[in-house]
Amino acid sequence: MNIILLAPPAAGKGTQSAFITSKYHLKHISTGDLLRCALAKNDEMSSYIQNEMNAGRLVSDEIILELIKNELVDESYDGVVLDGFPRNLIQAMKYEELLTDLNQTLNCVLYLSIDKEIAEKRIVGRHTCPNCKRIYNSMVEGQKSLEEGICDDCKISLTQRSDDNQQTFDVRYDTYMKETSPLINFYSEKGLLKTLDASKDPNEVFLEIQKILDSIL
Ligand code: AMP
């Protein structure tokens, strides 16, 4: 089973990917994570990637498609959950070609819908404990740490992703609207799109996702 998670920033793609992959024995492919790994190389390419990510722009299709191709050849899973790919029409069409080459099909596109204001709060206030990885949000009641900027459990300073700030959020959201949101129609016309309200509790969203996936298995 091959699934795409389509969503604006902070709709919970990472969280739902983790739920789905563990329940359905699928491989999680996050292009954002693959790019963050590529940064460790510290070469010319990594500085280009870092600049684009920090600015909230899309990294070139060429780099992304190369990363994706390397991941799709892994046959030890029953399919993949694509988190953050495709992000524009060119990537979507290239992915179709790759699937044809691999003699596979795309089964479902889960569109996590969320208002811009909620996404903005989730991103700009998001802080993570570098030790236990717990995620806090300084702008959302019920998700704040007891002491500002400090992990409740580990008592160490929380960190923030370098692209989780107001300026980068604005560009990321604009980029999503211009480049990625046309994919909603693209997949809807193919009858593959399922829309979920991602402002709900992540466990509730996953219950709905399970109903959808169980019905197409
Ligand atoms: P994410 O972790 O999915 O929020 O992605 C973080 C950043 O990585 C994005 O803002 C883009 O700069 C870059 N990125 C991730 N996936 C893609 C993609 N499929 N195409 C181009 N750039 C991407």
XYZ file of C-alpha atoms and ligand atoms in Angstrom:
240
model
C 0.000 0.000 0.000
C 1.445 3.383 -1.009
C 0.154 6.495 0.711
C 0.865 10.189 0.349
C 0.322 12.594 3.236
C -0.510 15.979 1.789
C -0.638 18.902 4.203
C 0.402 22.469 4.970
C 3.202 22.956 7.513
C 2.326 21.792 11.062
C -0.765 19.756 10.154
C 0.804 16.708 11.829
C 2.292 14.792 8.865
C 5.152 13.457 10.989
C 2.891 12.303 13.832
C 0.385 10.562 11.547
C 3.195 8.981 9.493
C 4.606 7.422 12.645
C 1.167 6.050 13.649
C 0.493 4.661 10.159
C 3.892 3.076 9.569
C 3.891 1.236 12.859
C 0.367 -0.150 12.391
C 0.576 -1.116 8.690
C 4.252 -2.162 8.285
C 4.976 0.608 5.814
C 8.197 2.496 5.292
C 8.161 6.150 6.384
C 9.827 8.423 3.852
C 10.096 12.042 4.963
C 11.904 14.235 2.458
C 12.354 16.867 5.199
C 14.181 14.288 7.371
C 16.242 13.048 4.405
C 17.303 16.624 3.681
C 18.187 17.248 7.337
C 20.401 14.116 7.194
C 22.035 15.366 3.991
C 23.040 18.549 5.857
C 25.502 16.580 7.960
C 27.800 16.203 4.924
C 28.791 19.856 5.186
C 29.564 20.261 1.474
C 28.421 22.760 -1.189
C 25.161 20.913 -1.726
C 24.364 20.915 2.011
C 24.843 24.659 2.267
C 22.427 25.130 -0.682
C 19.883 22.820 1.031
C 20.260 24.630 4.368
C 19.690 28.017 2.702
C 16.524 26.881 0.957
C 15.131 25.204 4.078
C 15.905 28.170 6.295
C 14.234 30.470 3.792
C 11.148 28.194 3.600
C 11.596 27.567 -0.156
C 11.455 24.209 -1.913
C 14.736 22.403 -2.554
C 15.278 21.561 -6.267
C 13.218 18.729 -7.759
C 16.420 17.096 -8.999
C 17.815 16.628 -5.474
C 14.464 15.507 -4.078
C 13.842 12.943 -6.820
C 17.296 11.463 -6.341
C 16.630 11.067 -2.596
C 13.225 9.502 -3.242
C 14.489 7.047 -5.886
C 17.071 5.686 -3.446
C 14.381 5.069 -0.830
C 11.747 3.474 -3.072
C 13.930 0.551 -4.094
C 13.740 -0.871 -0.548
C 11.565 -3.988 -0.920
C 11.507 -5.037 2.719
C 8.230 -3.158 3.394
C 4.603 -3.556 2.270
C 4.621 -0.033 0.846
C 5.463 3.522 1.821
C 4.044 6.558 3.554
C 5.336 9.642 1.793
C 5.596 12.566 4.192
C 6.400 15.873 2.491
C 6.608 14.488 -1.048
C 5.397 15.302 -3.658
C 5.299 19.034 -3.035
C 4.556 20.249 -6.565
C 3.051 18.965 -9.812
C 6.413 18.067 -11.359
C 7.266 15.850 -8.378
C 3.793 14.286 -8.503
C 4.158 13.383 -12.164
C 7.694 12.059 -11.692
C 6.433 9.931 -8.810
C 3.804 8.401 -11.115
C 6.584 7.467 -13.549
C 8.656 5.934 -10.750
C 5.680 3.869 -9.573
C 5.060 2.615 -13.117
C 8.727 1.583 -13.399
C 8.408 -0.295 -10.100
C 5.116 -1.873 -11.209
C 3.288 -0.314 -8.258
C 0.298 1.962 -7.720
C -0.622 4.824 -5.437
C -3.497 3.741 -3.189
C -4.493 6.849 -1.276
C -3.697 10.509 -0.635
C -4.541 11.663 2.890
C -5.041 15.412 2.925
C -4.625 16.849 6.426
C -6.559 20.082 6.315
C -5.850 22.849 8.831
C -6.431 26.632 9.074
C -3.451 28.908 8.594
C -3.862 30.461 12.092
C -3.662 27.073 13.830
C -0.693 25.991 11.704
C 1.086 29.251 12.523
C 0.678 28.793 16.287
C 1.847 25.187 16.083
C 5.015 26.172 14.186
C 6.057 29.430 15.761
C 5.517 28.142 19.322
C 6.973 24.653 18.749
C 9.924 23.702 20.988
C 11.464 20.272 21.492
C 13.495 18.706 24.282
C 16.799 17.653 22.671
C 17.011 14.761 25.143
C 13.570 13.067 25.387
C 12.225 14.664 22.109
C 9.007 15.747 23.854
C 7.318 18.535 21.919
C 5.949 21.622 23.709
C 4.146 24.656 22.408
C 4.552 28.034 24.059
C 1.502 29.424 22.180
C -0.986 26.628 22.882
C -2.634 26.171 26.290
C -2.081 22.671 27.649
C 1.134 22.234 25.670
C 3.325 24.782 27.467
C 6.220 23.641 29.634
C 5.876 24.436 33.355
C 8.894 26.744 33.225
C 9.263 28.670 29.958
C 11.890 27.121 27.670
C 12.714 24.201 30.017
C 11.710 20.517 29.645
C 9.413 19.430 32.528
C 11.066 16.005 32.741
C 14.736 16.528 31.780
C 15.067 20.076 33.201
C 17.186 21.195 30.252
C 16.673 23.979 27.702
C 14.244 23.314 24.869
C 15.402 23.870 21.294
C 13.614 25.139 18.201
C 14.048 23.979 14.585
C 15.863 26.671 12.612
C 12.916 26.918 10.171
C 10.256 27.161 12.917
C 10.035 30.949 13.087
C 7.498 33.544 11.931
C 9.425 34.693 8.848
C 10.108 31.202 7.537
C 6.553 30.109 8.362
C 5.141 32.890 6.154
C 7.266 31.775 3.179
C 6.633 28.061 3.849
C 2.898 28.674 3.923
C 2.980 30.777 0.729
C 5.104 28.101 -0.946
C 2.568 25.484 0.151
C -0.341 27.526 -1.265
C 1.373 28.211 -4.585
C 3.218 24.961 -5.253
C 1.677 22.189 -3.179
C -2.026 22.981 -2.824
C -2.708 22.391 -6.593
C -2.062 18.723 -5.761
C -5.383 18.662 -3.874
C -7.263 18.947 -7.203
C -4.756 16.772 -9.026
C -5.400 13.806 -6.702
C -9.082 14.582 -6.162
C -9.679 14.242 -9.919
C -8.000 10.843 -9.794
C -10.396 9.772 -7.001
C -7.524 9.234 -4.566
C -8.012 12.126 -2.133
C -9.371 11.675 1.396
C -9.690 14.836 3.498
C -9.228 14.878 7.277
C -9.670 17.703 9.781
C -6.151 17.995 11.215
C -7.120 20.573 13.836
C -8.546 17.654 15.889
C -6.599 15.639 18.447
C -3.953 13.502 16.624
C -5.407 10.262 18.076
C -8.840 11.129 16.699
C -7.353 11.926 13.292
C -5.582 8.572 13.302
C -8.843 6.734 14.096
C -10.335 8.266 10.956
C -7.249 7.389 8.942
C -7.508 3.766 10.086
C -11.118 3.587 8.877
C -10.037 4.854 5.473
C -7.009 2.564 5.161
C -8.849 -0.505 6.454
C -11.527 0.069 3.802
C -9.010 0.049 0.944
C -6.804 -2.810 2.161
P 9.227 19.357 6.253
O 10.093 18.679 7.271
O 8.421 18.398 5.427
O 8.402 20.471 6.836
O 10.231 20.062 5.210
C 11.149 21.059 5.640
C 11.727 21.783 4.421
O 12.445 20.835 3.585
C 10.715 22.418 3.482
O 10.295 23.701 3.930
C 11.514 22.485 2.179
O 12.473 23.532 2.232
C 12.296 21.171 2.209
N 11.544 20.054 1.549
C 10.993 18.963 2.160
N 10.396 18.158 1.269
C 10.561 18.744 0.057
C 10.152 18.422 -1.265
N 9.432 17.317 -1.545
N 10.515 19.268 -2.279
C 11.248 20.358 -2.039
N 11.658 20.746 -0.811
C 11.320 19.961 0.238
